[in-house]
Structure formats: C-alpha cells, structure tokens
Amino acid sequence: MKGLACFVFLLGLASAGAQELIVNRSAGVESLTRNEARLYLTMRLKHWPDGTEVRLFVLPDNDALHQHFVNAILGLYPYQLRRVWDRQIFTGTGQAPILVNSREEMLRRVASTPGGLGYTDGLVSNPAVHTIEVQ
Amino acid sequence: MRRYLRLAIVLPLAMGSLSASALDLFEERLRIHGFASQAVVDTSDNQYFGDSTGTSFDFTELGLNASYRFTPRILLSSQVLVRRAGDMYDGTPSIDYALADITASSTSEARFGARLGRIKNPLGLYNETRDVPFTRPGIFLPQVIYYDKVRNLVLSSDGVMFFGETYGEAGTLSLNLGVGQPIIDDNAEWTYLGDDFEGRLEPRDPTWIANLWIASPTERLRAGLGVVASSLSYDAFESSFLESGSIGFINTILSLQYNDEQWTLSAEYSRMPLEWKEFGPVFPFSKQTTEGYYLQGAYRPRPNLELSLRYEEGFADRNDRDGSRSSALTGGLTPPFDFYSKIWTAGLRWDVKPNLMLRFEYQRHAGTFALSIRENPDPSDLVKHWDAFAASISVRF
C-alpha cells in the first residue's frame, strides 16, 4: 500500500509541477508563511491585508490534488481540514469554502473572483492569477 | 415500522441525488447546507433509541442551515434540527442555533470577537456538533460524557459568547467565555428527578461556560479544558410528590487528541458534582459526583475508511462506583448496575463519497446508566449485560 502511494505520488510529481497556492491578482499578496496559509485555508482569516474578502475555492475531499496540496503545503491531512470546516458550518460560526469540480474551474474562478484563493499543480499563465510562495 | 423504513430509505437517497456542494446564492454570500441520517438499532435487552429489542428505526437526524456573510467580520446563521431518538425526542423541529458572529479583530497573530443569540456550547471534542453524524466519533457518542438522555442541559444556550484565539509558531491557543439561559426539556426532569412529575423544571441562574484549547500548529496534538456551571429550579404543583427544590451542577471536561495520517487517538474525562436541594423527604438523593471517561483509537487504512475501538466508563456517583449505596437509597428498587455503565464499542466508518457515509457499530454494555429512564421506566426490567448493534446511512450537502 505504501509503495503504491509512493508511486502515485511520484507519478503526480512527474506529470506536473509541485502544488502551489494561487490568488487573484487583486489581493496583492506575493508570499505567505505556512502558518498564514493554514489560517486562510481553515478560514480563520477571512480578509487579505488590504481588507478584501478571501474567497476560498477547493476541490472535493477525495481529489488527489486536494490531498497532496493539503499535506505538502499545509502539513495537514484532508480529514483535519474537513473537521475544522464542519465545525464552522454546523455551529454557524463560519462558512465552508466554495467547492469546484475541476482544476480548470478552480483556475477560472480564482481568476475571475476578487480575493480569490485556490491551488494548482501546473504552470499558471493567466495574468489575473498569481502563484504564491509558501515559506 | 414500514413507514419508518420507507423514510429511512427514501430520505437519504433524495438528498444524495442533490449536488454534493452547498447551495450558494447571492454571489455565494448566502450558503445553505444540510444533512440527513437514519440509523437502525438492535439490542439484546433494554431500550436504547427506541424499542430496540425489537429493532428500532427511531433514530433519525435532519438538519438544514443557512448563513449569510455581510462582511468578512459579520456572519448571520441559523440551523433547524429535526431529531427523532426513541422516546427521548419525537422529531419536533427545533432551532438548533441562531446567531450573529461578529469578529472585532482578525490578524495572522490573533482573532477575537463575540457571538450573540442561541449558541451551541463548545464543550469537549464533540458537543458543538453532536447532532451532525459526520462529525461524531461513531453512531453513538461516548455516552458517559455526552449523555443523550439529557443532552439539552449542555447543548446550547441563549446568550453571549466571547471568543479569542492567538496563533504562533508553537501553536494555537483559544478561549471561549459565555453566559446565557440554557435550553432544557422534559428529559432533564426524567434524568434528574427520575420521572415526569407534576411540576416545572426551569433554569434558575444563567449558565456559565468557559473553555480553553491549545493545539500544535498542525493540530497534531490538541488539549482542551471546558467548564459549565448551571442550576435548575423545580416548581412543584400541588399534586406533586416532590416539594419545590433546585438542582445545581458544575461539569468539567478534559480532552486530549492526537492526529496523524492514519491514527486519531482521543481521550476525555468529565466530572460533575451535582446537588439536589429541598425536594422533600420522598426524594432519595442529595449529592452525587457524576464521572465518566473514555479512550478511543481510530485507524484509517484509507482516507475514506475508518476502524475504531473505544472503551468508556461512567458512574452516577464516583464515590459509589458499584452503585450499591445509590441502590440502597432507592430501597433496592433500582438495581446497583443502573448507576454505572462500562461500554466497549467497535465501529466501522466508510465514506462512500464525500457526501455519503455508512457506519456499523457494535457495543457491549455492562450496566445501564447510559440508558434513558424515560425509555426504560421500570427498573425491574433492566438487564445488566447487554449488546447493541447499529448501522446508519448519512448524507450531506
């Protein structure tokens, strides 16, 4: 099982670039610390430094890119993120991220939404989208 | 029975055919979510969530919530809950929460604000979302901490809750402090007075809630301390056997959880001193300290499959763990094993899709303290050693 997971992971690396956070250009953000990235993805931080509302887009919990991204960039597991979001959704203390069904839709929504935040594993050539460095 | 069966099958399917995502309206500022769950429970003896010795379908949960974000700082939200749980809850819709969540300040170092309205009480790992099957550690919560026979006393309150969090390299520290009027129902009277007497049980003083959580940056390790203090007054009618009295309690819950890719280990401990005052000569109890604890291990061979094992013990009075003195106070009418519960639980969770979950569970009980007196009114019918099988199907959007 581990070998298979490793193989799939390597295949993922070979077929595309590393997973990266992407934001709508209007947010004016170039880089984030890992802690900040976690705060935005757990939806505890709901606005960018300039006050624009964060609009977070995610792929389904069982999507391979989602699982790789959550682990590689945030150091979390998908079930942990789900738990945090569910606590917010079902206690009325927060909202869930907006679900998209494909990488193309993710890119399109982040590009067209002010304050948009998402992730990708390929090169981004859309001028409305910035790739963010997570340190 | 047939009607329930139909409900059990049709409802989840109907919801499952909806989109997996939430309903998003008004540029995704208005979000609507929901869940539906149906369980079947079968016990060897005793009644647990319905007439379970003859297989019960009386455990149904439906929730529908809406939230509207005005600005990043202001959120309005509410959830309606329909819950059928044996003789304890008949499925009358209730407002689970309805609140305004206001963030006063939010940076990458800290966040604080307040919530106003009907607020779910953040106690232990699960109280806030105890009715959402997807967030529970099993079909049944660890009863010795999250009693279903009297859930409403700590479920929610109408009032205000202040919250604050700090984020650092070492992790997250968060604090909630709240005060309000508890929401109580008939089950409180059954649980704390042993019957539905001629009289009214009402909140006497405001309920106070405080809780503190510390977590490592990736929430690998979480530890929490929660305290809730409340009191109820009983207003006896003339026809009542009891005199007008009051009940006071302070519940403290300690929680610890470890998370990694494949394992989640959870342990919680609760202690609750309870005092009955002025109920008259007929009422047998004056002071007890209820205690409960459990340890649960969950293993995920795949992200969508979870196997779990839990052991829990709970006592009506920690100074009388075999129940002999409490039993003697009832003149032997209630057997000693009705004052404790020791439960082994083995469970399987399968998330077929992100919005569809199946669960199977087996429990081996020694003692009947976790049971509702309302469902088991005659103590001479109680059986000390009993088994429970349960399965559930749950959907969400």
Short mmCIF file of C-alpha atoms in Angstrom, two decimals:
data_model
loop_
_atom_site.label_atom_id
_atom_site.label_comp_id
_atom_site.label_asym_id
_atom_site.label_seq_id
_atom_site.Cartn_x
_atom_site.Cartn_y
_atom_site.Cartn_z
CA MET A 1 0.00 0.00 0.00
CA LYS A 2 2.78 2.41 0.94
CA GLY A 3 4.68 1.53 -2.22
CA LEU A 4 1.63 2.24 -4.31
CA ALA A 5 1.04 5.57 -2.57
CA CYS A 6 4.68 6.47 -3.18
CA PHE A 7 4.42 5.52 -6.84
CA VAL A 8 1.24 7.55 -7.32
CA PHE A 9 2.90 10.48 -5.59
CA LEU A 10 5.99 10.29 -7.83
CA LEU A 11 3.76 9.97 -10.86
CA GLY A 12 2.00 13.11 -9.69
CA LEU A 13 5.31 14.93 -9.39
CA ALA A 14 6.45 13.78 -12.81
CA SER A 15 3.28 14.73 -14.64
CA ALA A 16 3.01 18.23 -13.23
CA GLY A 17 4.78 20.84 -11.15
CA ALA A 18 4.61 20.98 -7.40
CA GLN A 19 1.33 22.03 -5.80
CA GLU A 20 1.06 25.75 -5.27
CA LEU A 21 -1.29 28.30 -3.83
CA ILE A 22 -2.83 30.69 -6.31
CA VAL A 23 -4.57 34.00 -5.65
CA ASN A 24 -6.45 36.55 -7.63
CA ARG A 25 -4.04 39.36 -8.56
CA SER A 26 -6.18 41.98 -6.81
CA ALA A 27 -5.28 40.56 -3.39
CA GLY A 28 -1.76 41.98 -3.81
CA VAL A 29 -0.15 39.07 -1.96
CA GLU A 30 3.24 37.66 -3.04
CA SER A 31 4.11 35.22 -0.29
CA LEU A 32 2.72 33.64 2.88
CA THR A 33 4.18 31.78 5.80
CA ARG A 34 2.95 28.24 6.30
CA ASN A 35 1.04 29.39 9.37
CA GLU A 36 -0.69 32.14 7.39
CA ALA A 37 -1.55 29.68 4.62
CA ARG A 38 -3.14 27.41 7.23
CA LEU A 39 -5.14 30.32 8.68
CA TYR A 40 -6.53 31.22 5.25
CA LEU A 41 -7.31 27.60 4.33
CA THR A 42 -9.00 26.87 7.68
CA MET A 43 -10.97 30.10 7.07
CA ARG A 44 -9.93 31.65 10.35
CA LEU A 45 -8.50 34.62 8.42
CA LYS A 46 -11.28 35.94 6.24
CA HIS A 47 -9.73 39.01 4.65
CA TRP A 48 -6.49 39.91 2.89
CA PRO A 49 -4.16 42.57 4.36
CA ASP A 50 -5.86 45.21 2.16
CA GLY A 51 -9.29 44.29 3.56
CA THR A 52 -10.56 42.36 0.51
CA GLU A 53 -12.65 39.35 1.49
CA VAL A 54 -10.98 35.97 0.96
CA ARG A 55 -12.95 33.69 -1.39
CA LEU A 56 -11.57 30.19 -0.99
CA PHE A 57 -12.08 27.52 -3.68
CA VAL A 58 -11.36 23.86 -3.07
CA LEU A 59 -11.61 20.54 -4.88
CA PRO A 60 -13.56 17.66 -3.30
CA ASP A 61 -12.02 15.92 -0.25
CA ASN A 62 -11.29 12.78 -2.27
CA ASP A 63 -9.49 14.59 -5.12
CA ALA A 64 -5.83 13.56 -5.43
CA LEU A 65 -4.59 17.14 -5.95
CA HIS A 66 -6.52 18.32 -2.89
CA GLN A 67 -5.00 15.58 -0.76
CA HIS A 68 -1.45 16.26 -1.98
CA PHE A 69 -1.79 20.01 -1.61
CA VAL A 70 -3.20 19.86 1.92
CA ASN A 71 -0.39 17.63 3.05
CA ALA A 72 2.56 19.11 1.12
CA ILE A 73 1.79 22.81 1.52
CA LEU A 74 -0.13 22.97 4.79
CA GLY A 75 1.26 19.95 6.63
CA LEU A 76 -2.32 18.82 7.38
CA TYR A 77 -4.46 15.85 6.33
CA PRO A 78 -7.75 16.37 4.46
CA TYR A 79 -9.81 14.95 7.34
CA GLN A 80 -8.41 17.66 9.65
CA LEU A 81 -9.41 20.48 7.29
CA ARG A 82 -12.84 18.89 6.89
CA ARG A 83 -13.21 18.77 10.66
CA VAL A 84 -12.40 22.47 11.04
CA TRP A 85 -14.74 23.48 8.21
CA ASP A 86 -17.55 21.25 9.52
CA ARG A 87 -17.26 22.75 12.98
CA GLN A 88 -17.75 26.19 11.42
CA ILE A 89 -20.55 25.15 9.06
CA PHE A 90 -22.58 23.27 11.67
CA THR A 91 -22.20 25.71 14.57
CA GLY A 92 -22.94 28.78 12.48
CA THR A 93 -19.57 30.35 13.29
CA GLY A 94 -18.19 30.28 9.76
CA GLN A 95 -18.77 29.27 6.16
CA ALA A 96 -17.39 26.47 4.05
CA PRO A 97 -15.05 27.01 1.13
CA ILE A 98 -16.64 27.03 -2.31
CA LEU A 99 -16.44 23.65 -3.99
CA VAL A 100 -15.21 23.41 -7.59
CA ASN A 101 -15.14 20.21 -9.60
CA SER A 102 -12.01 20.54 -11.72
CA ARG A 103 -8.62 22.25 -11.89
CA GLU A 104 -9.83 24.28 -14.86
CA GLU A 105 -12.82 25.54 -12.89
CA MET A 106 -10.52 26.32 -9.94
CA LEU A 107 -8.27 28.45 -12.14
CA ARG A 108 -11.20 30.17 -13.82
CA ARG A 109 -12.93 31.00 -10.51
CA VAL A 110 -9.76 32.29 -8.83
CA ALA A 111 -9.02 34.42 -11.91
CA SER A 112 -12.49 35.93 -12.03
CA THR A 113 -13.15 36.45 -8.28
CA PRO A 114 -11.61 39.40 -6.42
CA GLY A 115 -9.95 37.99 -3.29
CA GLY A 116 -10.00 34.50 -4.82
CA LEU A 117 -7.72 31.82 -3.34
CA GLY A 118 -7.09 28.28 -4.53
CA TYR A 119 -4.37 25.87 -5.56
CA THR A 120 -2.96 24.21 -8.65
CA ASP A 121 -0.25 21.81 -9.74
CA GLY A 122 0.62 23.23 -13.13
CA LEU A 123 2.14 26.34 -14.61
CA VAL A 124 -0.22 29.28 -14.47
CA SER A 125 -0.25 31.55 -17.49
CA ASN A 126 -3.39 33.50 -16.59
CA PRO A 127 -2.40 37.16 -15.93
CA ALA A 128 -5.24 37.56 -13.40
CA VAL A 129 -3.74 34.87 -11.15
CA HIS A 130 -0.60 34.99 -9.01
CA THR A 131 1.28 31.97 -7.76
CA ILE A 132 2.14 32.41 -4.08
CA GLU A 133 5.27 31.27 -2.40
CA VAL A 134 4.67 29.49 0.92
CA GLN A 135 7.65 29.74 3.25
CA MET B 1 -42.39 0.32 11.14
CA ARG B 2 -42.88 0.14 7.41
CA ARG B 3 -43.40 3.89 7.25
CA TYR B 4 -40.09 4.46 9.03
CA LEU B 5 -38.34 2.03 6.74
CA ARG B 6 -39.56 3.98 3.76
CA LEU B 7 -38.42 7.24 5.33
CA ALA B 8 -35.09 5.64 6.12
CA ILE B 9 -34.50 4.67 2.53
CA VAL B 10 -36.11 7.49 0.57
CA LEU B 11 -34.75 10.46 2.51
CA PRO B 12 -31.04 9.80 2.17
CA LEU B 13 -31.46 8.87 -1.49
CA ALA B 14 -33.40 12.04 -2.20
CA MET B 15 -30.72 14.14 -0.53
CA GLY B 16 -27.91 12.16 -2.09
CA SER B 17 -29.21 12.98 -5.55
CA LEU B 18 -28.71 16.66 -4.81
CA SER B 19 -25.42 18.25 -5.74
CA ALA B 20 -22.55 17.38 -3.43
CA SER B 21 -21.87 21.05 -2.85
CA ALA B 22 -23.77 23.58 -0.82
CA LEU B 23 -26.45 25.77 -2.29
CA ASP B 24 -24.79 29.11 -2.97
CA LEU B 25 -26.89 32.20 -3.54
CA PHE B 26 -26.37 35.96 -3.71
CA GLU B 27 -22.82 35.76 -5.07
CA GLU B 28 -22.08 32.94 -2.62
CA ARG B 29 -22.73 35.12 0.42
CA LEU B 30 -25.76 33.04 1.36
CA ARG B 31 -24.80 29.41 1.91
CA ILE B 32 -27.18 26.59 2.65
CA HIS B 33 -26.10 23.21 4.00
CA GLY B 34 -27.91 20.20 5.33
CA PHE B 35 -27.63 16.62 6.44
CA ALA B 36 -29.89 13.62 6.93
CA SER B 37 -29.21 10.42 8.76
CA GLN B 38 -31.11 7.28 9.60
CA ALA B 39 -29.93 4.58 11.98
CA VAL B 40 -31.23 1.16 12.85
CA VAL B 41 -30.60 -0.10 16.39
CA ASP B 42 -30.99 -3.61 17.73
CA THR B 43 -30.29 -4.58 21.34
CA SER B 44 -30.27 -7.90 23.16
CA ASP B 45 -32.05 -6.28 26.14
CA ASN B 46 -33.12 -2.80 27.36
CA GLN B 47 -34.47 0.02 25.20
CA TYR B 48 -31.89 2.27 23.52
CA PHE B 49 -33.04 4.89 20.98
CA GLY B 50 -36.48 3.33 20.61
CA ASP B 51 -37.86 -0.15 21.12
CA SER B 52 -34.53 -1.61 20.22
CA THR B 53 -35.11 -5.15 21.50
CA GLY B 54 -37.46 -5.45 18.51
CA THR B 55 -35.16 -3.47 16.17
CA SER B 56 -35.68 0.29 16.23
CA PHE B 57 -35.68 2.75 13.34
CA ASP B 58 -36.42 5.62 15.73
CA PHE B 59 -33.10 7.38 15.36
CA THR B 60 -33.35 9.99 12.62
CA GLU B 61 -31.48 13.26 12.30
CA LEU B 62 -32.17 16.06 9.81
CA GLY B 63 -30.51 19.44 9.79
CA LEU B 64 -30.78 22.44 7.50
CA ASN B 65 -28.75 25.59 7.98
CA ALA B 66 -28.25 28.91 6.28
CA SER B 67 -25.58 31.52 6.78
CA TYR B 68 -25.17 34.97 5.30
CA ARG B 69 -21.89 36.86 5.33
CA PHE B 70 -22.43 40.61 5.26
CA THR B 71 -18.75 41.48 5.52
CA PRO B 72 -15.66 39.44 6.47
CA ARG B 73 -16.48 40.47 10.04
CA ILE B 74 -20.21 39.80 10.31
CA LEU B 75 -21.98 36.49 9.77
CA LEU B 76 -25.61 35.63 10.50
CA SER B 77 -26.54 31.96 10.72
CA SER B 78 -29.21 29.55 11.87
CA GLN B 79 -29.90 25.83 11.83
CA VAL B 80 -33.14 23.92 12.19
CA LEU B 81 -32.83 20.43 13.61
CA VAL B 82 -35.27 17.55 13.45
CA ARG B 83 -34.29 14.72 15.73
CA ARG B 84 -36.11 11.52 16.49
CA ALA B 85 -34.46 9.48 19.21
CA GLY B 86 -36.69 6.81 20.67
CA ASP B 87 -38.94 8.12 23.44
CA MET B 88 -36.47 10.91 24.16
CA TYR B 89 -37.09 13.09 21.08
CA ASP B 90 -40.11 12.87 18.81
CA GLY B 91 -38.87 14.80 15.79
CA THR B 92 -40.40 18.18 16.54
CA PRO B 93 -38.27 20.73 14.66
CA SER B 94 -36.20 22.99 16.87
CA ILE B 95 -33.93 25.98 16.37
CA ASP B 96 -30.53 24.43 16.96
CA TYR B 97 -28.71 27.74 16.78
CA ALA B 98 -29.45 31.25 15.55
CA LEU B 99 -26.70 33.74 15.99
CA ALA B 100 -24.68 36.73 14.88
CA ASP B 101 -20.95 36.05 14.74
CA ILE B 102 -19.00 39.29 14.99
CA THR B 103 -15.23 39.42 14.58
CA ALA B 104 -13.83 42.52 16.27
CA SER B 105 -10.24 41.95 15.18
CA SER B 106 -8.51 39.42 12.98
CA THR B 107 -4.82 39.24 12.02
CA SER B 108 -2.35 36.45 11.35
CA GLU B 109 -1.42 36.64 15.06
CA ALA B 110 -4.79 36.75 16.76
CA ARG B 111 -8.53 36.97 16.39
CA PHE B 112 -11.28 37.91 18.81
CA GLY B 113 -14.95 38.73 18.81
CA ALA B 114 -18.35 37.73 20.13
CA ARG B 115 -21.37 35.64 19.24
CA LEU B 116 -24.91 36.64 20.19
CA GLY B 117 -28.07 34.57 20.14
CA ARG B 118 -28.64 30.85 20.53
CA ILE B 119 -25.16 29.37 20.59
CA LYS B 120 -24.01 25.74 20.66
CA ASN B 121 -21.93 25.24 23.79
CA PRO B 122 -18.33 24.44 22.89
CA LEU B 123 -17.66 21.64 25.40
CA GLY B 124 -15.31 18.74 24.84
CA LEU B 125 -14.38 17.48 21.39
CA TYR B 126 -17.92 16.92 20.15
CA ASN B 127 -20.68 18.83 21.98
CA GLU B 128 -20.97 21.69 19.48
CA THR B 129 -21.64 19.40 16.53
CA ARG B 130 -23.01 16.39 18.41
CA ASP B 131 -26.06 16.02 16.14
CA VAL B 132 -24.10 16.02 12.89
CA PRO B 133 -23.31 12.35 12.15
CA PHE B 134 -20.29 13.20 10.01
CA THR B 135 -18.53 14.91 12.92
CA ARG B 136 -19.18 12.23 15.56
CA PRO B 137 -16.69 9.53 16.50
CA GLY B 138 -19.38 6.85 15.99
CA ILE B 139 -23.11 6.29 15.57
CA PHE B 140 -23.35 6.86 19.32
CA LEU B 141 -21.32 9.49 21.12
CA PRO B 142 -19.40 8.31 24.18
CA GLN B 143 -22.46 8.37 26.44
CA VAL B 144 -20.53 8.74 29.69
CA ILE B 145 -19.54 12.28 28.63
CA TYR B 146 -22.17 13.23 26.03
CA TYR B 147 -25.32 11.75 27.55
CA ASP B 148 -28.13 11.55 25.04
CA LYS B 149 -30.67 11.03 27.82
CA VAL B 150 -30.15 14.64 28.95
CA ARG B 151 -28.32 16.33 26.09
CA ASN B 152 -30.18 19.60 26.24
CA LEU B 153 -28.75 20.80 29.53
CA VAL B 154 -25.40 21.47 27.90
CA LEU B 155 -26.39 21.57 24.23
CA SER B 156 -26.83 25.28 23.71
CA SER B 157 -27.74 28.49 25.47
CA ASP B 158 -29.35 31.80 24.63
CA GLY B 159 -26.85 34.50 25.45
CA VAL B 160 -23.44 35.78 24.52
CA MET B 161 -20.12 34.03 23.94
CA PHE B 162 -16.80 35.85 23.66
CA PHE B 163 -14.03 34.17 21.72
CA GLY B 164 -10.32 34.81 21.31
CA GLU B 165 -7.51 32.95 19.56
CA THR B 166 -3.79 33.52 19.21
CA TYR B 167 -1.67 31.90 16.52
CA GLY B 168 2.06 31.38 16.90
CA GLU B 169 4.95 29.16 15.83
CA ALA B 170 4.24 26.96 18.85
CA GLY B 171 0.57 26.53 18.00
CA THR B 172 -2.86 27.92 18.67
CA LEU B 173 -4.43 28.98 21.93
CA SER B 174 -8.15 29.65 22.01
CA LEU B 175 -10.55 30.71 24.72
CA ASN B 176 -14.34 30.92 24.82
CA LEU B 177 -16.29 32.55 27.61
CA GLY B 178 -20.07 32.60 27.61
CA VAL B 179 -23.14 33.25 29.69
CA GLY B 180 -26.78 32.58 28.91
CA GLN B 181 -30.00 30.79 29.57
CA PRO B 182 -29.80 27.02 29.00
CA ILE B 183 -32.34 25.29 26.78
CA ILE B 184 -33.95 22.45 28.75
CA ASP B 185 -36.69 19.92 28.06
CA ASP B 186 -38.60 17.05 29.69
CA ASN B 187 -35.59 14.74 29.52
CA ALA B 188 -33.88 16.77 32.24
CA GLU B 189 -36.73 16.00 34.62
CA TRP B 190 -36.65 12.31 33.76
CA THR B 191 -32.91 12.14 34.24
CA TYR B 192 -32.50 14.23 37.38
CA LEU B 193 -35.80 13.55 39.14
CA GLY B 194 -36.44 10.06 37.81
CA ASP B 195 -39.91 10.74 36.39
CA ASP B 196 -42.05 13.37 34.71
CA PHE B 197 -43.56 14.85 37.88
CA GLU B 198 -46.38 17.34 38.28
CA GLY B 199 -44.30 20.47 38.17
CA ARG B 200 -41.94 22.52 36.06
CA LEU B 201 -38.17 22.36 35.80
CA GLU B 202 -36.70 25.66 34.69
CA PRO B 203 -33.32 27.35 34.53
CA ARG B 204 -32.70 29.17 37.83
CA ASP B 205 -29.48 31.10 37.24
CA PRO B 206 -27.67 31.85 33.99
CA THR B 207 -25.37 29.10 32.75
CA TRP B 208 -21.66 29.98 32.62
CA ILE B 209 -19.34 28.35 30.13
CA ALA B 210 -15.58 28.62 29.77
CA ASN B 211 -13.29 26.61 27.61
CA LEU B 212 -9.65 26.68 26.69
CA TRP B 213 -7.93 24.80 23.87
CA ILE B 214 -4.28 24.51 22.97
CA ALA B 215 -3.20 22.90 19.73
CA SER B 216 0.07 22.35 17.91
CA PRO B 217 0.33 24.26 14.57
CA THR B 218 -0.90 21.30 12.52
CA GLU B 219 -3.36 20.21 15.23
CA ARG B 220 -1.37 17.01 15.65
CA LEU B 221 -1.95 17.39 19.35
CA ARG B 222 -4.94 19.15 20.91
CA ALA B 223 -5.81 19.57 24.56
CA GLY B 224 -8.89 21.21 26.00
CA LEU B 225 -10.46 22.16 29.29
CA GLY B 226 -14.16 23.05 29.44
CA VAL B 227 -16.31 24.05 32.41
CA VAL B 228 -20.04 24.65 32.54
CA ALA B 229 -21.95 25.70 35.66
CA SER B 230 -25.71 25.82 35.87
CA SER B 231 -28.68 25.43 38.16
CA LEU B 232 -32.32 24.49 37.68
CA SER B 233 -35.30 25.13 39.89
CA TYR B 234 -38.24 22.76 40.21
CA ASP B 235 -41.62 24.38 40.75
CA ALA B 236 -43.86 21.68 42.22
CA PHE B 237 -47.60 21.69 41.56
CA GLU B 238 -49.87 20.82 44.50
CA SER B 239 -50.41 17.30 43.19
CA SER B 240 -46.65 16.58 43.06
CA PHE B 241 -44.99 14.02 45.33
CA LEU B 242 -41.97 16.28 45.47
CA GLU B 243 -41.57 19.68 47.06
CA SER B 244 -40.21 22.65 45.12
CA GLY B 245 -36.43 22.38 45.00
CA SER B 246 -33.35 23.12 43.00
CA ILE B 247 -30.55 21.27 41.25
CA GLY B 248 -27.06 22.71 40.77
CA PHE B 249 -24.11 21.31 38.88
CA ILE B 250 -20.65 22.13 37.59
CA ASN B 251 -19.36 19.96 34.78
CA THR B 252 -15.65 19.90 33.93
CA ILE B 253 -14.39 18.15 30.80
CA LEU B 254 -10.75 17.48 29.96
CA SER B 255 -9.94 16.48 26.37
CA LEU B 256 -6.85 15.22 24.61
CA GLN B 257 -6.46 14.22 20.98
CA TYR B 258 -3.60 13.04 18.77
CA ASN B 259 -3.92 13.09 14.96
CA ASP B 260 -1.71 11.73 12.24
CA GLU B 261 -2.36 10.46 8.75
CA GLN B 262 -3.74 7.09 9.79
CA TRP B 263 -4.41 7.38 13.52
CA THR B 264 -6.58 9.51 15.74
CA LEU B 265 -6.42 8.85 19.47
CA SER B 266 -8.92 10.64 21.69
CA ALA B 267 -9.41 10.64 25.45
CA GLU B 268 -11.78 12.69 27.56
CA TYR B 269 -12.63 12.88 31.23
CA SER B 270 -15.64 14.52 32.84
CA ARG B 271 -16.53 15.14 36.46
CA MET B 272 -19.78 16.75 37.57
CA PRO B 273 -20.71 17.44 41.19
CA LEU B 274 -24.48 17.57 41.40
CA GLU B 275 -26.60 18.77 44.30
CA TRP B 276 -30.35 18.43 44.90
CA LYS B 277 -31.87 20.82 47.46
CA GLU B 278 -35.24 20.93 49.22
CA PHE B 279 -37.07 18.24 47.26
CA GLY B 280 -38.65 16.91 50.45
CA PRO B 281 -38.48 13.62 52.36
CA VAL B 282 -39.62 11.38 49.46
CA PHE B 283 -36.72 12.23 47.17
CA PRO B 284 -33.74 9.95 47.91
CA PHE B 285 -30.71 11.88 46.61
CA SER B 286 -28.88 14.96 47.87
CA LYS B 287 -25.35 14.89 46.47
CA GLN B 288 -23.54 12.94 43.77
CA THR B 289 -20.45 13.40 41.69
CA THR B 290 -21.03 12.00 38.22
CA GLU B 291 -17.86 10.85 36.49
CA GLY B 292 -17.05 9.49 33.06
CA TYR B 293 -14.06 8.83 30.82
CA TYR B 294 -13.17 7.10 27.59
CA LEU B 295 -10.30 6.25 25.31
CA GLN B 296 -10.86 5.84 21.58
CA GLY B 297 -8.48 4.80 18.86
CA ALA B 298 -9.37 5.25 15.19
CA TYR B 299 -7.33 3.79 12.34
CA ARG B 300 -7.69 4.82 8.69
CA PRO B 301 -6.22 2.27 6.29
CA ARG B 302 -7.52 4.57 3.53
CA PRO B 303 -8.67 8.21 3.82
CA ASN B 304 -12.31 7.15 3.41
CA LEU B 305 -12.29 4.11 5.70
CA GLU B 306 -12.03 4.18 9.47
CA LEU B 307 -11.95 1.41 12.07
CA SER B 308 -12.40 2.40 15.69
CA LEU B 309 -12.36 0.91 19.14
CA ARG B 310 -13.50 2.67 22.30
CA TYR B 311 -13.76 1.86 25.97
CA GLU B 312 -15.72 4.05 28.33
CA GLU B 313 -16.82 4.03 31.95
CA GLY B 314 -19.34 6.27 33.63
CA PHE B 315 -20.65 6.46 37.18
CA ALA B 316 -23.65 8.25 38.67
CA ASP B 317 -21.53 8.78 41.77
CA ARG B 318 -17.76 8.40 41.74
CA ASN B 319 -17.88 7.69 45.49
CA ASP B 320 -20.20 4.75 44.87
CA ARG B 321 -18.82 3.14 41.74
CA ASP B 322 -20.56 -0.21 42.20
CA GLY B 323 -23.88 1.60 42.71
CA SER B 324 -24.65 -0.25 45.95
CA ARG B 325 -25.28 2.83 48.12
CA SER B 326 -27.38 4.60 45.47
CA SER B 327 -29.40 1.41 45.02
CA ALA B 328 -29.93 1.17 48.77
CA LEU B 329 -31.23 4.79 48.76
CA THR B 330 -34.00 3.69 46.40
CA GLY B 331 -34.83 0.85 48.79
CA GLY B 332 -33.34 -1.59 46.31
CA LEU B 333 -35.98 -0.73 43.70
CA THR B 334 -33.29 0.39 41.27
CA PRO B 335 -30.51 -2.20 40.84
CA PRO B 336 -26.88 -1.18 41.56
CA PHE B 337 -25.89 -1.62 37.89
CA ASP B 338 -28.24 1.23 36.91
CA PHE B 339 -25.71 3.62 38.47
CA TYR B 340 -22.81 2.83 36.15
CA SER B 341 -22.05 1.96 32.52
CA LYS B 342 -18.96 0.26 31.13
CA ILE B 343 -19.04 0.09 27.36
CA TRP B 344 -16.85 -1.43 24.64
CA THR B 345 -17.55 -0.09 21.14
CA ALA B 346 -16.17 -1.34 17.83
CA GLY B 347 -17.05 0.68 14.75
CA LEU B 348 -16.55 0.97 11.01
CA ARG B 349 -16.98 4.18 9.04
CA TRP B 350 -16.99 4.20 5.25
CA ASP B 351 -17.23 7.49 3.38
CA VAL B 352 -18.54 6.09 0.10
CA LYS B 353 -18.45 9.62 -1.34
CA PRO B 354 -17.63 12.93 0.35
CA ASN B 355 -21.38 13.39 0.89
CA LEU B 356 -22.42 9.81 1.70
CA MET B 357 -21.35 7.91 4.81
CA LEU B 358 -22.15 4.41 6.09
CA ARG B 359 -21.48 3.27 9.62
CA PHE B 360 -21.67 0.00 11.52
CA GLU B 361 -21.24 -0.36 15.24
CA TYR B 362 -21.26 -3.00 17.95
CA GLN B 363 -21.42 -2.21 21.67
CA ARG B 364 -21.05 -4.45 24.70
CA HIS B 365 -22.53 -2.86 27.81
CA ALA B 366 -22.17 -3.70 31.48
CA GLY B 367 -24.62 -1.54 33.41
CA THR B 368 -27.50 0.68 32.32
CA PHE B 369 -26.56 4.18 33.49
CA ALA B 370 -26.31 5.40 29.88
CA LEU B 371 -29.95 4.50 29.24
CA SER B 372 -32.86 6.90 29.49
CA ILE B 373 -35.28 6.23 32.37
CA ARG B 374 -37.95 7.57 30.04
CA GLU B 375 -37.29 4.66 27.67
CA ASN B 376 -36.83 2.15 30.49
CA PRO B 377 -39.32 3.29 33.16
CA ASP B 378 -39.44 0.03 35.11
CA PRO B 379 -36.11 -0.67 36.86
CA SER B 380 -37.04 -4.33 37.35
CA ASP B 381 -36.95 -4.78 33.55
CA LEU B 382 -33.31 -3.68 33.29
CA VAL B 383 -30.67 -6.22 32.27
CA LYS B 384 -27.06 -5.71 33.38
CA HIS B 385 -25.12 -7.23 30.47
CA TRP B 386 -26.43 -6.35 27.03
CA ASP B 387 -25.35 -5.88 23.41
CA ALA B 388 -26.24 -3.27 20.84
CA PHE B 389 -25.83 -3.41 17.06
CA ALA B 390 -26.37 -0.33 14.94
CA ALA B 391 -25.97 0.75 11.34
CA SER B 392 -26.53 4.15 9.81
CA ILE B 393 -26.62 5.93 6.48
CA SER B 394 -25.91 9.65 6.36
CA VAL B 395 -25.89 12.20 3.57
CA ARG B 396 -24.97 15.88 3.43
CA PHE B 397 -24.84 18.77 1.04
#
